[in-house]
mmCIF file of C-alpha atoms and ligand atoms in Angstrom:
data_model
loop_
_atom_site.group_PDB
_atom_site.id
_atom_site.type_symbol
_atom_site.label_atom_id
_atom_site.label_comp_id
_atom_site.label_asym_id
_atom_site.label_seq_id
_atom_site.Cartn_x
_atom_site.Cartn_y
_atom_site.Cartn_z
ATOM 1 C CA MET A 347 95.422 92.218 -100.951
ATOM 2 C CA ASN A 348 95.075 88.717 -102.358
ATOM 3 C CA PRO A 349 94.986 86.039 -99.700
ATOM 4 C CA SER A 350 97.633 83.376 -100.241
ATOM 5 C CA LEU A 351 96.720 80.189 -102.090
ATOM 6 C CA SER A 352 98.346 78.220 -99.282
ATOM 7 C CA ILE A 353 95.292 78.717 -97.030
ATOM 8 C CA PRO A 354 94.394 75.419 -95.302
ATOM 9 C CA ALA A 355 91.252 73.838 -96.736
ATOM 10 C CA SER A 356 89.497 74.095 -93.381
ATOM 11 C CA SER A 357 89.619 77.892 -93.480
ATOM 12 C CA LEU A 358 88.435 78.269 -97.083
ATOM 13 C CA PRO A 359 84.919 79.704 -97.437
ATOM 14 C CA LYS A 360 82.155 77.176 -98.093
ATOM 15 C CA PHE A 361 80.220 79.557 -100.332
ATOM 16 C CA THR A 362 80.181 82.838 -102.140
ATOM 17 C CA ARG A 363 77.195 85.148 -101.877
ATOM 18 C CA ILE A 364 75.962 88.266 -103.630
ATOM 19 C CA ALA A 365 76.539 91.157 -101.235
ATOM 20 C CA GLY A 366 75.134 93.879 -103.502
ATOM 21 C CA THR A 367 73.835 94.557 -107.005
ATOM 22 C CA GLY A 368 74.013 97.580 -109.295
ATOM 23 C CA SER A 369 73.331 98.679 -112.839
ATOM 24 C CA MET A 370 73.649 101.557 -115.266
ATOM 25 C CA LEU A 371 71.831 102.426 -118.475
ATOM 26 C CA PRO A 372 72.792 105.106 -120.978
ATOM 27 C CA VAL A 373 70.742 108.295 -120.903
ATOM 28 C CA ARG A 374 69.158 107.906 -124.352
ATOM 29 C CA ARG A 375 66.050 105.693 -124.460
ATOM 30 C CA VAL A 376 65.025 104.743 -127.984
ATOM 31 C CA SER A 377 61.455 103.466 -128.416
ATOM 32 C CA ASN A 378 60.490 101.089 -131.210
ATOM 33 C CA ALA A 379 58.580 103.932 -132.862
ATOM 34 C CA GLU A 380 61.674 106.166 -132.823
ATOM 35 C CA LEU A 381 63.905 103.403 -134.209
ATOM 36 C CA ALA A 382 61.307 102.509 -136.875
ATOM 37 C CA ALA A 383 61.129 106.171 -137.930
ATOM 38 C CA GLU A 384 64.943 106.409 -138.215
ATOM 39 C CA MET A 385 65.092 103.193 -140.237
ATOM 40 C CA GLY A 386 62.094 104.225 -142.351
ATOM 41 C CA ALA A 387 63.893 107.425 -143.332
ATOM 42 C CA ARG A 388 66.543 105.151 -144.888
ATOM 43 C CA GLY A 389 63.938 103.015 -146.667
ATOM 44 C CA ILE A 390 64.018 100.087 -144.197
ATOM 45 C CA GLU A 391 60.577 98.987 -143.077
ATOM 46 C CA THR A 392 59.805 97.875 -139.519
ATOM 47 C CA SER A 393 57.179 98.693 -136.923
ATOM 48 C CA ASP A 394 56.487 98.748 -133.197
ATOM 49 C CA ASP A 395 53.895 95.989 -133.735
ATOM 50 C CA TRP A 396 56.357 93.642 -135.502
ATOM 51 C CA ILE A 397 59.073 94.140 -132.890
ATOM 52 C CA VAL A 398 56.747 93.726 -129.885
ATOM 53 C CA GLU A 399 55.011 90.654 -131.309
ATOM 54 C CA ARG A 400 58.213 88.774 -132.287
ATOM 55 C CA THR A 401 60.472 89.846 -129.416
ATOM 56 C CA GLY A 402 58.597 91.587 -126.566
ATOM 57 C CA ILE A 403 60.951 94.573 -126.944
ATOM 58 C CA ARG A 404 59.420 98.067 -126.661
ATOM 59 C CA ALA A 405 62.559 100.174 -126.133
ATOM 60 C CA ARG A 406 66.319 99.995 -125.641
ATOM 61 C CA TYR A 407 69.038 102.427 -124.524
ATOM 62 C CA PHE A 408 71.932 103.573 -126.720
ATOM 63 C CA VAL A 409 75.143 105.276 -125.598
ATOM 64 C CA ASP A 410 76.436 108.518 -127.081
ATOM 65 C CA ALA A 411 79.695 108.647 -129.020
ATOM 66 C CA ASP A 412 81.786 109.460 -125.916
ATOM 67 C CA THR A 413 80.606 106.559 -123.726
ATOM 68 C CA GLY A 414 82.241 103.138 -123.685
ATOM 69 C CA ALA A 415 81.551 99.837 -121.953
ATOM 70 C CA SER A 416 83.937 100.826 -119.156
ATOM 71 C CA ASP A 417 81.887 103.949 -118.338
ATOM 72 C CA LEU A 418 78.683 101.937 -117.942
ATOM 73 C CA ALA A 419 80.602 99.264 -116.017
ATOM 74 C CA VAL A 420 82.010 101.823 -113.561
ATOM 75 C CA GLY A 421 78.518 103.220 -112.894
ATOM 76 C CA ALA A 422 77.112 99.741 -112.272
ATOM 77 C CA ALA A 423 80.108 98.758 -110.105
ATOM 78 C CA ARG A 424 79.784 101.863 -107.881
ATOM 79 C CA HIS A 425 76.090 101.158 -107.491
ATOM 80 C CA ALA A 426 76.806 97.538 -106.464
ATOM 81 C CA MET A 427 79.580 98.559 -104.038
ATOM 82 C CA ASP A 428 77.202 101.048 -102.373
ATOM 83 C CA ALA A 429 74.593 98.298 -101.999
ATOM 84 C CA ALA A 430 77.238 95.973 -100.503
ATOM 85 C CA ALA A 431 78.533 98.762 -98.235
ATOM 86 C CA CYS A 432 82.074 98.178 -99.467
ATOM 87 C CA LYS A 433 84.756 100.509 -100.757
ATOM 88 C CA PRO A 434 86.958 100.133 -103.837
ATOM 89 C CA GLU A 435 89.900 99.071 -101.606
ATOM 90 C CA ASP A 436 87.820 96.110 -100.331
ATOM 91 C CA ILE A 437 87.679 94.609 -103.847
ATOM 92 C CA ASP A 438 90.407 92.056 -104.615
ATOM 93 C CA LEU A 439 89.219 90.657 -107.972
ATOM 94 C CA ILE A 440 87.503 92.195 -111.023
ATOM 95 C CA ILE A 441 85.981 90.040 -113.755
ATOM 96 C CA LEU A 442 84.153 91.810 -116.554
ATOM 97 C CA ALA A 443 82.074 90.083 -119.222
ATOM 98 C CA THR A 444 81.844 91.923 -122.528
ATOM 99 C CA SER A 445 81.917 91.435 -126.290
ATOM 100 C CA THR A 446 82.188 95.181 -126.899
ATOM 101 C CA PRO A 447 85.384 96.178 -125.050
ATOM 102 C CA ASP A 448 86.701 99.736 -125.049
ATOM 103 C CA MET A 449 89.755 98.680 -127.066
ATOM 104 C CA VAL A 450 91.499 95.566 -128.411
ATOM 105 C CA PHE A 451 93.662 95.580 -125.304
ATOM 106 C CA PRO A 452 94.123 96.098 -122.414
ATOM 107 C CA SER A 453 90.994 94.521 -121.002
ATOM 108 C CA THR A 454 88.003 96.660 -120.097
ATOM 109 C CA ALA A 455 88.359 95.184 -116.585
ATOM 110 C CA CYS A 456 91.755 96.931 -116.231
ATOM 111 C CA ILE A 457 90.268 100.212 -117.468
ATOM 112 C CA VAL A 458 87.438 99.866 -114.925
ATOM 113 C CA GLN A 459 89.951 99.041 -112.189
ATOM 114 C CA SER A 460 91.830 102.255 -112.936
ATOM 115 C CA LYS A 461 88.651 104.385 -113.104
ATOM 116 C CA LEU A 462 87.590 102.998 -109.703
ATOM 117 C CA GLY A 463 91.003 103.790 -108.196
ATOM 118 C CA ILE A 464 91.748 100.147 -107.369
ATOM 119 C CA VAL A 465 95.391 99.033 -107.664
ATOM 120 C CA GLY A 466 96.973 95.593 -107.725
ATOM 121 C CA CYS A 467 94.166 93.026 -107.717
ATOM 122 C CA PRO A 468 93.707 90.701 -110.715
ATOM 123 C CA ALA A 469 91.386 92.113 -113.370
ATOM 124 C CA PHE A 470 90.395 90.446 -116.629
ATOM 125 C CA ASP A 471 87.647 90.176 -119.238
ATOM 126 C CA VAL A 472 85.568 87.133 -120.039
ATOM 127 C CA GLN A 473 84.333 86.762 -123.620
ATOM 128 C CA ALA A 474 81.335 84.444 -123.829
ATOM 129 C CA VAL A 475 78.898 86.873 -125.501
ATOM 130 C CA CYS A 476 75.423 86.664 -123.901
ATOM 131 C CA SER A 477 76.555 83.889 -121.513
ATOM 132 C CA GLY A 478 79.394 86.112 -120.293
ATOM 133 C CA PHE A 479 77.889 86.987 -116.927
ATOM 134 C CA VAL A 480 77.203 83.387 -115.854
ATOM 135 C CA TYR A 481 80.715 82.456 -117.029
ATOM 136 C CA ALA A 482 82.214 85.364 -115.040
ATOM 137 C CA LEU A 483 80.174 84.539 -111.938
ATOM 138 C CA THR A 484 81.287 80.901 -112.114
ATOM 139 C CA VAL A 485 84.978 81.873 -112.391
ATOM 140 C CA ALA A 486 84.704 84.385 -109.530
ATOM 141 C CA ASP A 487 82.931 81.802 -107.350
ATOM 142 C CA ALA A 488 85.723 79.285 -107.970
ATOM 143 C CA MET A 489 88.466 81.849 -107.280
ATOM 144 C CA ILE A 490 86.871 82.945 -104.003
ATOM 145 C CA ARG A 491 86.221 79.397 -102.789
ATOM 146 C CA THR A 492 89.848 78.440 -103.516
ATOM 147 C CA GLY A 493 91.180 81.434 -101.581
ATOM 148 C CA THR A 494 92.455 83.605 -104.462
ATOM 149 C CA ALA A 495 90.119 86.455 -103.527
ATOM 150 C CA ARG A 496 87.567 87.341 -100.877
ATOM 151 C CA ARG A 497 85.468 90.029 -102.543
ATOM 152 C CA ALA A 498 84.985 90.296 -106.299
ATOM 153 C CA LEU A 499 83.332 92.740 -108.628
ATOM 154 C CA VAL A 500 81.607 90.737 -111.361
ATOM 155 C CA ILE A 501 80.326 92.942 -114.154
ATOM 156 C CA GLY A 502 78.527 92.565 -117.480
ATOM 157 C CA ALA A 503 78.847 95.655 -119.698
ATOM 158 C CA GLU A 504 77.994 96.141 -123.360
ATOM 159 C CA VAL A 505 77.689 98.805 -126.043
ATOM 160 C CA PHE A 506 76.128 96.616 -128.741
ATOM 161 C CA SER A 507 74.936 99.724 -130.611
ATOM 162 C CA ARG A 508 78.568 99.971 -131.850
ATOM 163 C CA ILE A 509 78.409 96.610 -133.664
ATOM 164 C CA LEU A 510 74.860 96.697 -135.049
ATOM 165 C CA ASP A 511 74.105 96.907 -138.748
ATOM 166 C CA PHE A 512 71.277 99.467 -138.789
ATOM 167 C CA ASN A 513 70.479 98.365 -142.339
ATOM 168 C CA ASP A 514 69.667 94.817 -141.132
ATOM 169 C CA ARG A 515 66.175 94.946 -139.644
ATOM 170 C CA GLY A 516 66.434 91.347 -138.489
ATOM 171 C CA THR A 517 69.089 92.228 -135.898
ATOM 172 C CA CYS A 518 69.320 95.982 -135.186
ATOM 173 C CA VAL A 519 65.927 96.114 -133.461
ATOM 174 C CA LEU A 520 66.948 93.465 -130.917
ATOM 175 C CA PHE A 521 69.895 94.897 -128.988
ATOM 176 C CA GLY A 522 70.672 97.680 -126.514
ATOM 177 C CA ASP A 523 73.467 99.025 -124.304
ATOM 178 C CA GLY A 524 73.861 98.793 -120.514
ATOM 179 C CA ALA A 525 75.767 97.322 -117.593
ATOM 180 C CA GLY A 526 75.025 95.348 -114.457
ATOM 181 C CA ALA A 527 77.307 94.332 -111.588
ATOM 182 C CA VAL A 528 77.401 92.359 -108.375
ATOM 183 C CA VAL A 529 79.792 92.298 -105.443
ATOM 184 C CA LEU A 530 80.441 88.619 -104.727
ATOM 185 C CA GLU A 531 82.010 87.744 -101.368
ATOM 186 C CA ALA A 532 83.217 84.744 -99.352
ATOM 187 C CA SER A 533 80.539 83.405 -97.027
ATOM 188 C CA ASP A 534 79.888 80.466 -94.746
ATOM 189 C CA ALA A 535 76.181 80.575 -95.582
ATOM 190 C CA PRO A 536 74.734 79.966 -99.083
ATOM 191 C CA GLY A 537 75.317 81.515 -101.568
ATOM 192 C CA LEU A 538 75.912 80.140 -104.978
ATOM 193 C CA LEU A 539 74.720 76.535 -104.909
ATOM 194 C CA ALA A 540 75.702 75.140 -108.311
ATOM 195 C CA THR A 541 76.812 76.236 -111.757
ATOM 196 C CA ASP A 542 76.811 74.585 -115.175
ATOM 197 C CA LEU A 543 78.725 75.964 -118.195
ATOM 198 C CA HIS A 544 78.955 74.762 -121.795
ATOM 199 C CA ALA A 545 80.098 75.751 -125.275
ATOM 200 C CA ASP A 546 79.745 74.204 -128.726
ATOM 201 C CA GLY A 547 82.042 75.902 -131.232
ATOM 202 C CA ARG A 548 80.437 74.079 -134.153
ATOM 203 C CA HIS A 549 77.839 76.873 -134.123
ATOM 204 C CA VAL A 550 80.271 79.819 -134.347
ATOM 205 C CA GLY A 551 78.598 81.069 -137.540
ATOM 206 C CA ILE A 552 74.990 81.435 -136.332
ATOM 207 C CA LEU A 553 75.738 84.494 -134.187
ATOM 208 C CA CYS A 554 78.973 86.383 -134.745
ATOM 209 C CA VAL A 555 80.798 89.593 -135.560
ATOM 210 C CA PRO A 556 83.225 88.146 -138.091
ATOM 211 C CA GLY A 557 85.491 91.170 -138.596
ATOM 212 C CA THR A 558 88.918 91.700 -137.043
ATOM 213 C CA VAL A 559 91.718 94.266 -136.978
ATOM 214 C CA SER A 560 94.844 93.530 -138.980
ATOM 215 C CA GLY A 561 97.689 95.725 -140.225
ATOM 216 C CA GLY A 562 95.852 98.872 -139.160
ATOM 217 C CA GLN A 563 92.648 97.970 -141.015
ATOM 218 C CA VAL A 564 89.386 96.233 -140.281
ATOM 219 C CA LEU A 565 89.329 92.889 -142.069
ATOM 220 C CA GLY A 566 85.957 91.290 -142.730
ATOM 221 C CA ASP A 567 82.609 92.614 -141.555
ATOM 222 C CA PRO A 568 82.712 94.158 -138.054
ATOM 223 C CA LEU A 569 78.912 94.117 -137.643
ATOM 224 C CA LEU A 570 76.685 91.526 -135.965
ATOM 225 C CA LYS A 571 75.333 88.624 -138.064
ATOM 226 C CA MET A 572 72.682 86.224 -136.814
ATOM 227 C CA ASP A 573 70.633 83.282 -138.029
ATOM 228 C CA GLY A 574 67.685 84.078 -135.726
ATOM 229 C CA GLN A 575 65.779 80.835 -136.154
ATOM 230 C CA ALA A 576 68.853 78.653 -135.552
ATOM 231 C CA VAL A 577 69.647 80.649 -132.406
ATOM 232 C CA PHE A 578 66.050 80.331 -131.212
ATOM 233 C CA LYS A 579 65.939 76.536 -131.604
ATOM 234 C CA LEU A 580 69.288 75.942 -129.904
ATOM 235 C CA ALA A 581 68.637 78.434 -127.094
ATOM 236 C CA VAL A 582 65.406 76.896 -125.854
ATOM 237 C CA GLY A 583 66.824 73.362 -125.585
ATOM 238 C CA VAL A 584 70.089 74.256 -123.877
ATOM 239 C CA LEU A 585 68.468 76.611 -121.366
ATOM 240 C CA GLU A 586 66.200 73.845 -120.139
ATOM 241 C CA ALA A 587 69.101 71.370 -119.959
ATOM 242 C CA ALA A 588 71.392 73.792 -118.071
ATOM 243 C CA ALA A 589 68.675 74.617 -115.548
ATOM 244 C CA ARG A 590 67.978 70.935 -114.902
ATOM 245 C CA ALA A 591 71.695 70.093 -114.597
ATOM 246 C CA THR A 592 72.221 72.906 -112.096
ATOM 247 C CA LEU A 593 69.219 71.870 -110.003
ATOM 248 C CA ALA A 594 70.443 68.250 -109.977
ATOM 249 C CA LYS A 595 73.947 69.310 -108.826
ATOM 250 C CA ALA A 596 72.397 71.299 -105.960
ATOM 251 C CA GLY A 597 69.872 68.586 -105.041
ATOM 252 C CA ARG A 598 66.966 70.948 -105.718
ATOM 253 C CA SER A 599 63.933 70.875 -108.013
ATOM 254 C CA GLU A 600 62.084 73.351 -110.240
ATOM 255 C CA ALA A 601 59.636 73.926 -107.368
ATOM 256 C CA ASP A 602 62.492 75.452 -105.332
ATOM 257 C CA ILE A 603 63.046 78.274 -107.850
ATOM 258 C CA ASP A 604 61.584 81.571 -106.614
ATOM 259 C CA TRP A 605 62.852 83.592 -109.581
ATOM 260 C CA LEU A 606 64.134 82.665 -113.028
ATOM 261 C CA ILE A 607 66.403 85.374 -114.448
ATOM 262 C CA PRO A 608 67.135 84.321 -118.020
ATOM 263 C CA HIS A 609 69.314 86.207 -120.459
ATOM 264 C CA GLN A 610 66.944 88.831 -121.877
ATOM 265 C CA ALA A 611 67.168 87.945 -125.579
ATOM 266 C CA ASN A 612 63.549 87.751 -126.509
ATOM 267 C CA ILE A 613 60.291 87.142 -124.619
ATOM 268 C CA ARG A 614 59.397 84.052 -126.664
ATOM 269 C CA ILE A 615 62.622 82.254 -125.650
ATOM 270 C CA MET A 616 61.889 83.147 -122.009
ATOM 271 C CA GLN A 617 58.273 81.957 -122.200
ATOM 272 C CA SER A 618 59.336 78.719 -123.801
ATOM 273 C CA THR A 619 62.040 78.101 -121.164
ATOM 274 C CA ALA A 620 59.598 78.841 -118.336
ATOM 275 C CA ARG A 621 57.022 76.467 -119.845
ATOM 276 C CA ARG A 622 59.584 73.657 -120.087
ATOM 277 C CA LEU A 623 60.576 74.217 -116.442
ATOM 278 C CA LYS A 624 56.890 74.394 -115.409
ATOM 279 C CA LEU A 625 57.378 77.894 -114.006
ATOM 280 C CA PRO A 626 54.623 80.514 -114.297
ATOM 281 C CA MET A 627 55.707 83.745 -116.026
ATOM 282 C CA ASP A 628 55.170 85.668 -112.774
ATOM 283 C CA LYS A 629 58.303 83.906 -111.467
ATOM 284 C CA VAL A 630 60.355 85.136 -114.441
ATOM 285 C CA VAL A 631 62.138 88.491 -114.266
ATOM 286 C CA VAL A 632 61.501 90.277 -117.573
ATOM 287 C CA THR A 633 63.308 93.475 -118.570
ATOM 288 C CA VAL A 634 63.734 92.796 -122.290
ATOM 289 C CA ASP A 635 60.709 95.036 -122.929
ATOM 290 C CA GLU A 636 62.562 98.100 -121.641
ATOM 291 C CA HIS A 637 66.251 97.191 -122.216
ATOM 292 C CA GLY A 638 66.268 95.060 -125.367
ATOM 293 C CA ASN A 639 69.002 92.431 -125.467
ATOM 294 C CA THR A 640 72.062 93.824 -123.660
ATOM 295 C CA SER A 641 74.071 90.597 -124.059
ATOM 296 C CA ALA A 642 76.410 90.001 -121.079
ATOM 297 C CA ALA A 643 74.779 92.881 -119.186
ATOM 298 C CA SER A 644 71.230 91.573 -119.395
ATOM 299 C CA ILE A 645 71.227 89.172 -116.415
ATOM 300 C CA PRO A 646 72.865 91.494 -113.837
ATOM 301 C CA LEU A 647 70.714 94.382 -115.099
ATOM 302 C CA ALA A 648 67.541 92.326 -114.660
ATOM 303 C CA LEU A 649 68.754 91.081 -111.266
ATOM 304 C CA ASP A 650 69.388 94.631 -110.052
ATOM 305 C CA VAL A 651 66.013 95.881 -111.292
ATOM 306 C CA ALA A 652 64.204 93.035 -109.481
ATOM 307 C CA VAL A 653 66.212 93.497 -106.264
ATOM 308 C CA ARG A 654 65.648 97.258 -106.157
ATOM 309 C CA SER A 655 61.930 96.939 -106.906
ATOM 310 C CA GLY A 656 61.657 94.672 -103.841
ATOM 311 C CA ARG A 657 60.541 91.600 -105.821
ATOM 312 C CA ILE A 658 63.695 89.601 -105.042
ATOM 313 C CA LYS A 659 64.292 89.286 -101.315
ATOM 314 C CA ARG A 660 67.128 87.868 -99.206
ATOM 315 C CA GLY A 661 66.767 84.079 -98.988
ATOM 316 C CA ASP A 662 65.012 83.717 -102.379
ATOM 317 C CA THR A 663 66.374 81.004 -104.687
ATOM 318 C CA LEU A 664 67.381 82.363 -108.091
ATOM 319 C CA MET A 665 68.151 80.581 -111.350
ATOM 320 C CA LEU A 666 70.338 82.742 -113.625
ATOM 321 C CA GLU A 667 70.653 81.499 -117.208
ATOM 322 C CA GLY A 668 72.728 82.722 -120.140
ATOM 323 C CA VAL A 669 72.920 81.680 -123.792
ATOM 324 C CA GLY A 670 74.650 83.268 -126.746
ATOM 325 C CA GLY A 671 77.330 83.388 -129.407
ATOM 326 C CA GLY A 672 79.956 80.706 -129.420
ATOM 327 C CA PHE A 673 77.574 78.876 -129.054
ATOM 328 C CA THR A 674 77.782 79.231 -125.235
ATOM 329 C CA TRP A 675 75.315 78.614 -122.445
ATOM 330 C CA GLY A 676 75.171 78.092 -118.715
ATOM 331 C CA ALA A 677 73.251 78.493 -115.482
ATOM 332 C CA VAL A 678 73.909 79.532 -111.882
ATOM 333 C CA LEU A 679 71.593 78.523 -109.023
ATOM 334 C CA LEU A 680 71.905 80.617 -105.865
ATOM 335 C CA ASP A 681 70.261 81.586 -102.622
ATOM 336 C CA TYR A 682 70.187 85.372 -102.643
HETATM 337 N N1 ACO B 613 60.561 94.391 -138.956
HETATM 338 C C1 ACO B 613 59.729 93.894 -139.873
HETATM 339 N N2 ACO B 613 59.943 92.732 -140.514
HETATM 340 C C2 ACO B 613 61.047 92.060 -140.219
HETATM 341 C C3 ACO B 613 61.975 92.509 -139.242
HETATM 342 C C4 ACO B 613 61.696 93.726 -138.612
HETATM 343 N N3 ACO B 613 62.521 94.251 -137.664
HETATM 344 N N4 ACO B 613 62.993 91.613 -139.154
HETATM 345 C C5 ACO B 613 62.709 90.627 -140.024
HETATM 346 N N5 ACO B 613 61.558 90.897 -140.662
HETATM 347 C C6 ACO B 613 60.875 90.107 -141.695
HETATM 348 C C7 ACO B 613 61.826 89.238 -142.469
HETATM 349 O O1 ACO B 613 62.450 89.952 -143.495
HETATM 350 C C8 ACO B 613 60.897 88.192 -142.986
HETATM 351 O O2 ACO B 613 60.218 88.719 -144.105
HETATM 352 P P1 ACO B 613 59.882 87.775 -145.383
HETATM 353 O O3 ACO B 613 58.971 86.718 -144.836
HETATM 354 O O4 ACO B 613 59.236 88.719 -146.321
HETATM 355 O O5 ACO B 613 61.191 87.229 -145.818
HETATM 356 C C9 ACO B 613 59.876 88.021 -141.854
HETATM 357 O O6 ACO B 613 59.977 89.209 -141.061
HETATM 358 C C10 ACO B 613 60.139 86.833 -140.997
HETATM 359 O O7 ACO B 613 61.541 86.796 -140.702
HETATM 360 P P2 ACO B 613 62.130 85.738 -139.737
HETATM 361 O O8 ACO B 613 63.614 85.968 -139.576
HETATM 362 O O9 ACO B 613 61.676 84.393 -140.197
HETATM 363 O O10 ACO B 613 61.380 86.134 -138.404
HETATM 364 P P3 ACO B 613 61.235 85.313 -137.100
HETATM 365 O O11 ACO B 613 59.834 85.019 -136.837
HETATM 366 O O12 ACO B 613 62.217 84.179 -137.041
HETATM 367 O O13 ACO B 613 61.686 86.396 -136.039
HETATM 368 C C11 ACO B 613 63.600 86.844 -134.671
HETATM 369 C C12 ACO B 613 63.004 86.924 -136.080
HETATM 370 C C13 ACO B 613 62.779 87.722 -133.755
HETATM 371 C C14 ACO B 613 65.037 87.332 -134.674
HETATM 372 C C15 ACO B 613 63.518 85.364 -134.244
HETATM 373 O O14 ACO B 613 64.171 84.539 -135.158
HETATM 374 C C16 ACO B 613 64.087 85.132 -132.907
HETATM 375 O O15 ACO B 613 63.480 85.469 -131.915
HETATM 376 N N6 ACO B 613 65.280 84.507 -132.835
HETATM 377 C C17 ACO B 613 65.975 84.293 -131.616
HETATM 378 C C18 ACO B 613 67.219 84.978 -131.745
HETATM 379 C C19 ACO B 613 67.426 86.059 -130.744
HETATM 380 O O16 ACO B 613 66.603 86.415 -129.927
HETATM 381 N N7 ACO B 613 68.603 86.556 -130.824
HETATM 382 C C20 ACO B 613 69.033 87.544 -129.939
HETATM 383 C C21 ACO B 613 70.501 87.454 -129.884
HETATM 384 S S1 ACO B 613 70.996 85.869 -129.524
HETATM 385 C C22 ACO B 613 71.016 85.738 -127.948
HETATM 386 O O17 ACO B 613 71.038 86.687 -127.243
HETATM 387 C C23 ACO B 613 70.952 84.364 -127.435
#
């Protein structure tokens, strides 16, 4: 049940902490060579070499026709709840970041809530494209620290394969499907230390899916459009600024970061961000090679992979950073 908002300030939790992580990928792994062969059969030229050199991507996962974002989200959420040793009835808030929801409405969060057998707690989607997970984490942190919830499922889940134009070689090679989740809970020990969110709607057009549904028809183009070079230039600058702002709010420095977990858009953006923050690449969690860009799912997926491989340990300081359509960006600094 939701605790009352009339809780005295003295009994509100000081922090929220990640109690468990989880993730889920679709079954079908598609290598660059396989994708290049499929595209080549339609007269569109690309190659493993081009994709690896420009992006660092070697493979991605695509869902089948019967799988939606909610299915991947449920798998990731169960995985995270197991890791946190909590049951569905312990969850009193669900926030799900996605740009590829199951349907126009209701929210994918409500569909996930139902599939998990949870009844009554607030559940809603956050739409901030590739920054969605850091937005969702920031909202959940605020809701827990103000007493609205004690234990939240925060999920990023995407099926970008549904909105890709497989005739546009400049975009279709970049993205994949997947989901990642964390259980976030009230804690007196750190915890999330600081967050920093931004948006600049002047750049709506550089990364968008401009179509919409109206009068029973799709109006406009429902496939992803991107000005890759404009995105690249903006992304690198704002990721550095968000990281520095978050460190300043928490009274920490770059030297305190054990692991940088950037949105997995492209290895060159990650290398450039790490260079600007004077972090060696062996402190950067990289999964873009195997997952491609899974938008709002990329950060929790990378986090879960690094936790389960034993690289990230309890007490490590993590910098999570998202950037994407909107234009949106943000960072979360936390002690794991
Ligand atoms: N295979 C082969 N050739 C290709 C491909 C491909 N898949 N895609 C584009 N090309 C060609 C272009 O047609 C162009 O050919 P031309 O010179 O004959 O016209 C040439 O490669 C260079 O194209 P550019 O678009 O200039 O390539 P660029 O070096 O900028 O790389 C890329 C493109 C990888 C998208 C780059 O701009 C980039 O990394 N941008 C960042 C954007 C990003 O990562 N977005 C992810 C989503 S946004 C987010 O998550 C934040």
